[in-house]
Tab-separated table of C-alpha atoms in Angstrom:
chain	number	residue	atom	x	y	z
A	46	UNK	CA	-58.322	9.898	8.108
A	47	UNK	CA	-59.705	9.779	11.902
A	48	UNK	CA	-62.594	11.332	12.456
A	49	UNK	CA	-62.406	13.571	15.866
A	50	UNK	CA	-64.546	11.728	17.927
A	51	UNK	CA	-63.203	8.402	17.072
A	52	UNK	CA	-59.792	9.499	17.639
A	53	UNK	CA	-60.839	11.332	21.200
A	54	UNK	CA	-62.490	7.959	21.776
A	55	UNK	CA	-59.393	5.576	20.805
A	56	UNK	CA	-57.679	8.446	23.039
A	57	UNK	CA	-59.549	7.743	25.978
A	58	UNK	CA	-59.699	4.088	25.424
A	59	UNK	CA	-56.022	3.515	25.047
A	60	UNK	CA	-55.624	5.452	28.624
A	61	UNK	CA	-57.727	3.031	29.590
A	62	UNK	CA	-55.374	-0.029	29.042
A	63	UNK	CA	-53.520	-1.595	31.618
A	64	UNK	CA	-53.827	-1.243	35.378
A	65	UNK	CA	-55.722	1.666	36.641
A	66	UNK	CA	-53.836	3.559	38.441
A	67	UNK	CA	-57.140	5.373	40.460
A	68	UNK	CA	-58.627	2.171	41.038
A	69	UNK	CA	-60.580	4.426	43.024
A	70	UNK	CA	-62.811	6.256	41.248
A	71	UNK	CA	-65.484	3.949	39.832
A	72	UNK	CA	-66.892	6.781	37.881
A	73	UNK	CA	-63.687	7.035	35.672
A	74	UNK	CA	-63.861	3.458	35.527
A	75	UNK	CA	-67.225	3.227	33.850
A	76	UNK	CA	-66.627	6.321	31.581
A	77	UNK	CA	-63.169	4.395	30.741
A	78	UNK	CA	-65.340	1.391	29.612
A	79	UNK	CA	-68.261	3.487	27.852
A	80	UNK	CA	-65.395	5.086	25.706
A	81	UNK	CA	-63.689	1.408	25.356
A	82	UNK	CA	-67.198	0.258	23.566
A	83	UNK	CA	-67.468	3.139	21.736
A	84	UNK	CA	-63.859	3.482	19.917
A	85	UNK	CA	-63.996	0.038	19.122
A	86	UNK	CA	-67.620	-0.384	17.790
A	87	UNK	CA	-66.938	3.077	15.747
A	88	UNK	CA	-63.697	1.468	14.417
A	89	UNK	CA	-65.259	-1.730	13.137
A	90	UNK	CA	-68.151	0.861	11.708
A	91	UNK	CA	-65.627	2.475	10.079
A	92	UNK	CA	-63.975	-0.791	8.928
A	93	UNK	CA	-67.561	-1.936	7.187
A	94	UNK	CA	-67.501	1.423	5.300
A	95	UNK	CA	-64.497	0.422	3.907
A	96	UNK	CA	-61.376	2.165	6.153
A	97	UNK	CA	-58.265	0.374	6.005
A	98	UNK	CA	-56.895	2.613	8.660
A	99	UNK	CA	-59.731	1.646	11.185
A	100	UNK	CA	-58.957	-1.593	10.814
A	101	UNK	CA	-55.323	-1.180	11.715
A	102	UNK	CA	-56.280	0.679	14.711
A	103	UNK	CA	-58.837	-1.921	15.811
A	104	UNK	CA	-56.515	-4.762	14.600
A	105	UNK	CA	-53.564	-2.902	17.315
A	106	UNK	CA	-56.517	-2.498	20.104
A	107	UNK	CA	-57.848	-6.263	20.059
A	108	UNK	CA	-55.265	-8.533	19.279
A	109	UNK	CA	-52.995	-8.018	21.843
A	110	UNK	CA	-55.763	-8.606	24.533
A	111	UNK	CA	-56.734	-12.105	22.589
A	112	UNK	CA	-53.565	-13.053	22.152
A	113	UNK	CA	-52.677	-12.358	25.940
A	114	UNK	CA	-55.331	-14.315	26.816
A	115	UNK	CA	-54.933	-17.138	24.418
A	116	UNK	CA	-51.602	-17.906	25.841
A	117	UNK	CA	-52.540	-17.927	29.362
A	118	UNK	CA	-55.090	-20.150	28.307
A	119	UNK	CA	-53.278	-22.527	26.246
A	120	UNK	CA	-49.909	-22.178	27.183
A	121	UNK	CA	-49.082	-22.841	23.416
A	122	UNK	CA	-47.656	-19.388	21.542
A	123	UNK	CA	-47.911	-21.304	18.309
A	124	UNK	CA	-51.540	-22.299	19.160
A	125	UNK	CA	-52.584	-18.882	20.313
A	126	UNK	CA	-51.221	-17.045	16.956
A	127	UNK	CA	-53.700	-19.648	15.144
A	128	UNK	CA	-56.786	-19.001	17.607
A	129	UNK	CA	-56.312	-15.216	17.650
A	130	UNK	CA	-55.987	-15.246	13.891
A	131	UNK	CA	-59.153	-17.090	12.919
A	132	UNK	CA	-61.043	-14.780	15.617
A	133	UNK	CA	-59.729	-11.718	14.059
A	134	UNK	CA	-61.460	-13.193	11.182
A	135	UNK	CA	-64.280	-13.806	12.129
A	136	UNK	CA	-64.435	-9.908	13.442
A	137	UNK	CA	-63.712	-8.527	10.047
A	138	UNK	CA	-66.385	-10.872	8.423
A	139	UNK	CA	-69.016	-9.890	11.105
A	140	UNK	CA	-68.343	-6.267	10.425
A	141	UNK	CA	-71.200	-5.271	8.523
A	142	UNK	CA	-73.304	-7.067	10.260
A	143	UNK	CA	-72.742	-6.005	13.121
A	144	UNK	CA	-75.127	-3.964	15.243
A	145	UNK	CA	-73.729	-1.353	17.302
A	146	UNK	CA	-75.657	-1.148	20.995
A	147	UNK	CA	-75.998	-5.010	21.551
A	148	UNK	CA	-72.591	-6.429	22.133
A	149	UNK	CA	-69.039	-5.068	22.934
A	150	UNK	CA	-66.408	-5.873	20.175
A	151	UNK	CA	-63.878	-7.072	22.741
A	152	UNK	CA	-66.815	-8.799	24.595
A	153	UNK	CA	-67.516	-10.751	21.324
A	154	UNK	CA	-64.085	-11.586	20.141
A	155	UNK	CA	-63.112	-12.581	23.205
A	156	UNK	CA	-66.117	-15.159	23.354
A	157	UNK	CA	-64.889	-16.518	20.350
A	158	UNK	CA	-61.325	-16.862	21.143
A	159	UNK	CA	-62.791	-18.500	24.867
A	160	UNK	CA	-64.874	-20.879	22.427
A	161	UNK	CA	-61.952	-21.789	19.874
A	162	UNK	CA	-59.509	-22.607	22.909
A	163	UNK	CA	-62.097	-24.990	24.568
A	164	UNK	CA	-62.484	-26.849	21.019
A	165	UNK	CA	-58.572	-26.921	20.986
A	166	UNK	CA	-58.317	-27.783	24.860
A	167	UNK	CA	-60.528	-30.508	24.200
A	168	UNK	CA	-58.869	-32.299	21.497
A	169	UNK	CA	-55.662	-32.002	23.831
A	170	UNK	CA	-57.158	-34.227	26.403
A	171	UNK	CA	-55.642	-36.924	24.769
A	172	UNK	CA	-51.918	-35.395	24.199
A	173	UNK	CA	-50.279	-36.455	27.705
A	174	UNK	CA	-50.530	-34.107	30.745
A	175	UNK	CA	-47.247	-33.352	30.733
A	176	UNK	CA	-46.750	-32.518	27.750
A	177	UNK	CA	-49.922	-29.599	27.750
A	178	UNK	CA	-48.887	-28.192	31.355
A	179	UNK	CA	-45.399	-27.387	29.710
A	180	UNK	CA	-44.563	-23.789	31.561
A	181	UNK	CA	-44.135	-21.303	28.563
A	182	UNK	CA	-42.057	-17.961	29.269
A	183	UNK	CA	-44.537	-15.091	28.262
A	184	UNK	CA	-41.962	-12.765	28.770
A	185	UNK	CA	-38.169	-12.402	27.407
A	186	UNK	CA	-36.111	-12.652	30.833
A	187	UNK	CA	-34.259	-9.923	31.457
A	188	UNK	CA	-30.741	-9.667	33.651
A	189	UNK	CA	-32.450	-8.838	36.832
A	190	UNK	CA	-35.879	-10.188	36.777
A	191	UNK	CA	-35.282	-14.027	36.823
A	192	UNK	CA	-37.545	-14.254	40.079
A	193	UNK	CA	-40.490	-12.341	37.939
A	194	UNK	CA	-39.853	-14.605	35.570
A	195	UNK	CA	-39.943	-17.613	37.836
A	196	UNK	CA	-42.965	-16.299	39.126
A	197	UNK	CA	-44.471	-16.356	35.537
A	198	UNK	CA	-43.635	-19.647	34.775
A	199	UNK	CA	-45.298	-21.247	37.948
A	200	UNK	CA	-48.180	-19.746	37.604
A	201	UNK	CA	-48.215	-20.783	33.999
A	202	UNK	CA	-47.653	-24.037	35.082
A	203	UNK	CA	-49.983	-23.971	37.696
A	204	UNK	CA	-53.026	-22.485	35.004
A	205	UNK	CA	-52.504	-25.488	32.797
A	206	UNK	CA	-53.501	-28.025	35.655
A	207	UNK	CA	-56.905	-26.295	36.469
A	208	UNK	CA	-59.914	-27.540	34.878
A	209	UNK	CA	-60.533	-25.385	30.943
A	210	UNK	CA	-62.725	-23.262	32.395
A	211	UNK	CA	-62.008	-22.650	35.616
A	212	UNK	CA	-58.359	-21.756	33.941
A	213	UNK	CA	-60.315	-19.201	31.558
A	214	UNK	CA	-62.458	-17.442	34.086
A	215	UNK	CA	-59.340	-17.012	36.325
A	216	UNK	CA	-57.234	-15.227	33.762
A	217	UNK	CA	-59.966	-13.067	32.841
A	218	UNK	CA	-60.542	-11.808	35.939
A	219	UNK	CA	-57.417	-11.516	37.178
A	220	UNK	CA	-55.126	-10.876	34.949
A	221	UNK	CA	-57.329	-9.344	31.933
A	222	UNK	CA	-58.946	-7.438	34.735
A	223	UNK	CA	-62.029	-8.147	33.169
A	224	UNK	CA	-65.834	-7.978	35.172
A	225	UNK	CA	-67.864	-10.801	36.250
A	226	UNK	CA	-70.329	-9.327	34.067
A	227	UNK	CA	-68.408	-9.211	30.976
A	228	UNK	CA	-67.155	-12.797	31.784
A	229	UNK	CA	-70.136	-14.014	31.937
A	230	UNK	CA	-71.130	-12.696	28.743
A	231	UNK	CA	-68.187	-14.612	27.307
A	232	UNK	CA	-68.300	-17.579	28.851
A	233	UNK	CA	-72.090	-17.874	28.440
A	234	UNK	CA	-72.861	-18.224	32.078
A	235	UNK	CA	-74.358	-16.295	34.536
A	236	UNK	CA	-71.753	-13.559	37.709
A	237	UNK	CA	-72.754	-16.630	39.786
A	238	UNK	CA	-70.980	-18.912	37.795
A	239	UNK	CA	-68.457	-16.833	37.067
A	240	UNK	CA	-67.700	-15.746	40.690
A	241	UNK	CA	-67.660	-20.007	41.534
A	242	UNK	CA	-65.419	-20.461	38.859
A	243	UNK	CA	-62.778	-18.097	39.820
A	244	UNK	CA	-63.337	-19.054	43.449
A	245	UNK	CA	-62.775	-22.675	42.238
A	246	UNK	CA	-59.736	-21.558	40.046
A	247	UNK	CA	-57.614	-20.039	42.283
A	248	UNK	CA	-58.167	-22.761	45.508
A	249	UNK	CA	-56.654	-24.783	42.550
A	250	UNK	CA	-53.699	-22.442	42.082
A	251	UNK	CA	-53.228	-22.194	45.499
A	252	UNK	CA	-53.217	-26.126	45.609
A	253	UNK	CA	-50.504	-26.096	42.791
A	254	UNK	CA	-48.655	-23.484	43.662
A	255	UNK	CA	-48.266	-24.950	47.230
A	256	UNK	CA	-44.693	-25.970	48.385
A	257	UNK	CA	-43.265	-23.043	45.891
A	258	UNK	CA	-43.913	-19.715	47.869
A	259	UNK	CA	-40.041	-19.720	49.303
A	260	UNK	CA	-38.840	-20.739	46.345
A	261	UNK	CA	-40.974	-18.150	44.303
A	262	UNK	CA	-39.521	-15.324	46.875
A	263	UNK	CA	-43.024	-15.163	48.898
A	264	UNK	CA	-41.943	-15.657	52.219
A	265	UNK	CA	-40.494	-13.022	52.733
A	266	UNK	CA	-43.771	-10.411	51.425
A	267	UNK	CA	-46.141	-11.071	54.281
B	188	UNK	CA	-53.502	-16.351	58.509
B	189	UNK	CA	-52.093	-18.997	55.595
B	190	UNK	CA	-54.874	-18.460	53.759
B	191	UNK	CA	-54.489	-14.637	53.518
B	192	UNK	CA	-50.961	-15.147	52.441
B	193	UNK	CA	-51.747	-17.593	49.788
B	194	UNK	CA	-53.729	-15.088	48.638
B	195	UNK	CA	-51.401	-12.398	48.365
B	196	UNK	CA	-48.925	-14.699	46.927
B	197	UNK	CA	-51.678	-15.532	44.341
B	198	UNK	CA	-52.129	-11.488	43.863
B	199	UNK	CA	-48.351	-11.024	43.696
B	200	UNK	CA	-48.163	-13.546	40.523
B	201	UNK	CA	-51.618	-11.912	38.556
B	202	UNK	CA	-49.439	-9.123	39.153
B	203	UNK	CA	-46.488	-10.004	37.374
B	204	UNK	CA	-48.539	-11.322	35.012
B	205	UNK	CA	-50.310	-8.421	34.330
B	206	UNK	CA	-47.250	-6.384	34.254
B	207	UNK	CA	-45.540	-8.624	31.518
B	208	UNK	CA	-48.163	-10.115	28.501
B	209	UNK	CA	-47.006	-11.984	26.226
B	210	UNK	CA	-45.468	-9.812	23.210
B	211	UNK	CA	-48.025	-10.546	20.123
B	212	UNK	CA	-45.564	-11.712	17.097
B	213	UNK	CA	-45.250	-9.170	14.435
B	214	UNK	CA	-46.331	-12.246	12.289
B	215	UNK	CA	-49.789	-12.593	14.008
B	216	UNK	CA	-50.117	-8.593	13.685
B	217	UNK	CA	-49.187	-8.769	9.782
B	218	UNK	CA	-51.634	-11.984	9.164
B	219	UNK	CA	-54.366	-10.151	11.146
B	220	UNK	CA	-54.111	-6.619	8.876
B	221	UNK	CA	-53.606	-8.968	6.099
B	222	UNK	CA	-56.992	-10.700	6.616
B	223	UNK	CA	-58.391	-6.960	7.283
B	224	UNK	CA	-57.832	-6.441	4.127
B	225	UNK	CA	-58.715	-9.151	2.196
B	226	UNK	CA	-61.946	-8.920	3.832
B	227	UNK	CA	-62.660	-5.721	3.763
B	228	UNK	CA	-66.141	-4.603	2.806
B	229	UNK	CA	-67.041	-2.821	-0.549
B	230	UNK	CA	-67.869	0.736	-0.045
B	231	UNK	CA	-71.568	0.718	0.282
B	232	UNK	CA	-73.897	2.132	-2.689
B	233	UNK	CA	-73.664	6.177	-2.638
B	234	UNK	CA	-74.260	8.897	-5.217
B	235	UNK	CA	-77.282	9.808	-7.263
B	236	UNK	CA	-78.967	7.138	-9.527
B	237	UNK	CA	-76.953	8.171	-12.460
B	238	UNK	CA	-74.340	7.662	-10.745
B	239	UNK	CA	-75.055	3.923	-9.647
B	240	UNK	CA	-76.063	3.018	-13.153
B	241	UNK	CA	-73.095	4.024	-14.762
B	242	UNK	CA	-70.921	2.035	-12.436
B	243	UNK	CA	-73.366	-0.940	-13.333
B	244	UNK	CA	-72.436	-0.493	-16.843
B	245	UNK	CA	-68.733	-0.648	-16.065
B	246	UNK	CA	-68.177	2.819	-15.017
B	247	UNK	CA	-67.277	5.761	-17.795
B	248	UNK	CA	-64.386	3.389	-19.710
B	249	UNK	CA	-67.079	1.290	-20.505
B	250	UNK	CA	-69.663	3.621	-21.045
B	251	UNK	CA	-67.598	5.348	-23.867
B	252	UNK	CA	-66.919	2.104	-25.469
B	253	UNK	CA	-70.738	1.914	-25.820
B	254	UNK	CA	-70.880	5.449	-27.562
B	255	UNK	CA	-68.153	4.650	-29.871
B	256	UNK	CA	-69.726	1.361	-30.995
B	257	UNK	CA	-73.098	2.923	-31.318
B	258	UNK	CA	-71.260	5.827	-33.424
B	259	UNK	CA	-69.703	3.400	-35.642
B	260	UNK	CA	-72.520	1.246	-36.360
B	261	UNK	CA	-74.332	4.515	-37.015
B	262	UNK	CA	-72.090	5.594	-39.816
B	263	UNK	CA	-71.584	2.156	-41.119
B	264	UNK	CA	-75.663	2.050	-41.759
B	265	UNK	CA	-75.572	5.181	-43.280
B	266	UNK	CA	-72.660	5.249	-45.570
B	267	UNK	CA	-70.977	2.014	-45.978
B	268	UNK	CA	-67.857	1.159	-47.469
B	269	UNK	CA	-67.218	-0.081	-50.986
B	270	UNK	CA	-68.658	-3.368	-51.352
B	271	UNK	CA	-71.363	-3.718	-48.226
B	272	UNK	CA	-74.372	-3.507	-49.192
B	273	UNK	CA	-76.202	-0.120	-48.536
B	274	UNK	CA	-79.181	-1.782	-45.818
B	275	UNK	CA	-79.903	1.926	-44.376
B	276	UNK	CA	-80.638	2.749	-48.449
B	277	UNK	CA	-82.599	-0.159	-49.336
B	278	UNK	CA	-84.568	-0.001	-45.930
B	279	UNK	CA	-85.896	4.019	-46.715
B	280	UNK	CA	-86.697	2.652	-50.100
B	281	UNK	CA	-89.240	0.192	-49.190
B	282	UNK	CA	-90.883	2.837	-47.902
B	283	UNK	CA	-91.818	3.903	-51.233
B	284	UNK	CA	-93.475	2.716	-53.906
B	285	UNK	CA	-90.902	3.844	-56.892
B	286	UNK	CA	-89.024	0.981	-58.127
B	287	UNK	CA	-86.668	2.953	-60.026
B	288	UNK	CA	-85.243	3.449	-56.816
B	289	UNK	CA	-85.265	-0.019	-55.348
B	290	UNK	CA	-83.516	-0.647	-58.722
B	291	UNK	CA	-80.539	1.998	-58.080
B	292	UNK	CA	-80.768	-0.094	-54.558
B	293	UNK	CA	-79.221	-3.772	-56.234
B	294	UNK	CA	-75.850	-3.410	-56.522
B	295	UNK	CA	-75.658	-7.219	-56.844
B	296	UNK	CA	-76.885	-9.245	-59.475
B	297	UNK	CA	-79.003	-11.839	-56.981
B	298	UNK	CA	-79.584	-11.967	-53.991
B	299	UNK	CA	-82.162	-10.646	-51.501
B	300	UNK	CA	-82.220	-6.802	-52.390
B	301	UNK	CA	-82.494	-8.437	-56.210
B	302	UNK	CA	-85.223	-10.731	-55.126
B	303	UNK	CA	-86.738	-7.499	-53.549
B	304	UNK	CA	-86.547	-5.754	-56.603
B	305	UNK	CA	-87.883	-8.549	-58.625
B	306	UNK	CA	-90.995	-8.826	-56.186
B	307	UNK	CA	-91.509	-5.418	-57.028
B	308	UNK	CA	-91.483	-5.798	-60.870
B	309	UNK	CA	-93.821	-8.663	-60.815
B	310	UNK	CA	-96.561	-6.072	-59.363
């Protein structure tokens, strides 16, 4: 059973997912992450005091975030299941020791998944290039959205030639929408840092992706 | 002028990608709640200190296995079956000093309660 303010909390917090659609209002924004901390720090409570159903919920609320990011990262599905798996673990042994007030759950997690991929990145070095920059399709392709798809698998592409992580800092800012500050957190460094890296990261995108933007459908958007 | 469309071009794909994550395997999901599970904390020590002892001793199954052993052992002592010694018997009578009693005590011919008896006798 949910409590009431857990579930108005998981409420709030699942609103919260996926673009914002009043980027505007940077007051929702921060009450949108305040309730984000709070439904998944009360879930993993609630997991330590033994709820199977908390777990679920926190289980539904984390791992497709991980695993989204795992697989931008790696650009291995396979690998990603494997990383996102042991971090999960790793969550639910933490659990009762974990001390509500000094980290975010997702902040955590995610700094273990960005931790796991470098180890696994790094043994990689010595697979050949082509053979780690192989474009994976996120995303079924649907009749009607081959250029989408196209679009996916460039930038895919283009990910797995930028430097581990200059390739991690990118897709958490911009496509786990992600702060600097919470970056930072899980990459260890300081919004400095972070803002070089992603500055870094997507000269190099721009640098592989040149050469594609007709064939990707871009020249006709500006 | 290039640069600002690279840009957009850039935004236009974070877009799409945004708009399309990768579907998480209903695999990873099951191995994930499976690990949940397996991992999941005991409930953490509640109730009053009765409470909390009994389930140290194994909870109320084992608690009335206790009783009924104690019971048993109990009646055993105090009225034994045909051919076991009488301890519970011999035990109150060497708390007096009337050997006619320890001698309605040996049932055996030898033995300790004997030996008992004969102790007496030689007083």
């Amino acid at each position: 059973m949910e409590s009431g303010a857990a579930s108005n909390a998981v409420g709030r917090a699942r609103l919260s997912c996926g673009p914002d659609p009043d980027k505007g209002s940077l007051m929702d924004a921060r009450l949108s992450d305040q309730a984000d901390r709070d439904a998944d720090a009360d879930l993993l409570s609630r997991y330590a005091a033994g709820d199977a159903a908390a777990a679920r919920l926190l289980a539904a609320r984390l791992t497709p975030r991980l695993y989204a990011y795992a697989v931008r990262v790696l650009a291995d599905e396979a690998a990603a299941q494997d990383v996102v798996q042991e971090a999960m673990l790793r969550v639910w042994k933490i659990a009762p020791d974990w001390r509500a007030g000094e980290a975010q759950v997702s902040t955590w997690a995610y700094r273990v998944v960005a931790n796991l991929c470098t180890d696994l990145l790094r043994k990689q070095r010595t697979v050949a290039l082509d053979a780690v920059a192989e474009p994976i399709d996120p995303a079924p392709t649907a009749e009607g959205r081959m250029q989408d798809a196209a679009r996916l698998d460039a930038l895919q592409a283009a990910l797995s030639t930028l430097p581990d992580r200059q390739r991690q800092a990118v897709v958490l800012r911009h496509i786990e929408g992600l702060s600097n500050t919470e970056i930072g957190g899980i990459l260890g460094v300081g919004v400095e840092a972070v803002e070089s890296l992603t500055a870094r990261g997507k000269r190099g995108l721009t640098t592989a992706l040149s050469g594609q933007r007709a064939a990707l459908g871009f020249e006709d958007d500006g | 002028m290039d640069k600002d469309k690279a840009d957009q071009s850039l935004d236009a794909l974070f877009d799409a990608a945004r708009a399309a994550p990768p579907k998480v395997p209903d695999a990873l999901m099951a191995a994930v709640v499976a690990d949940a599970a397996a991992q999941m904390p005991a409930p953490r020590g509640g109730g009053s200190l009765v409470q909390r002892a009994l389930a140290a001793l194994g909870g109320l199954p084992a608690l009335g296995g206790m009783v009924t052993a104690t019971c048993v052992g109990f009646w055993l002592g105090l009225a034994p079956p045909e051919g076991l010694p009488d301890v519970g018997e011999a035990i109150w009578a060497l708390g007096t000093e009337n050997t006619t009693e320890l001698a309605m005590v040996d049932v055996y011919d030898g033995g300790w309660i004997s030996g008992i008896e004969e102790g007496f006798e030689d007083e």
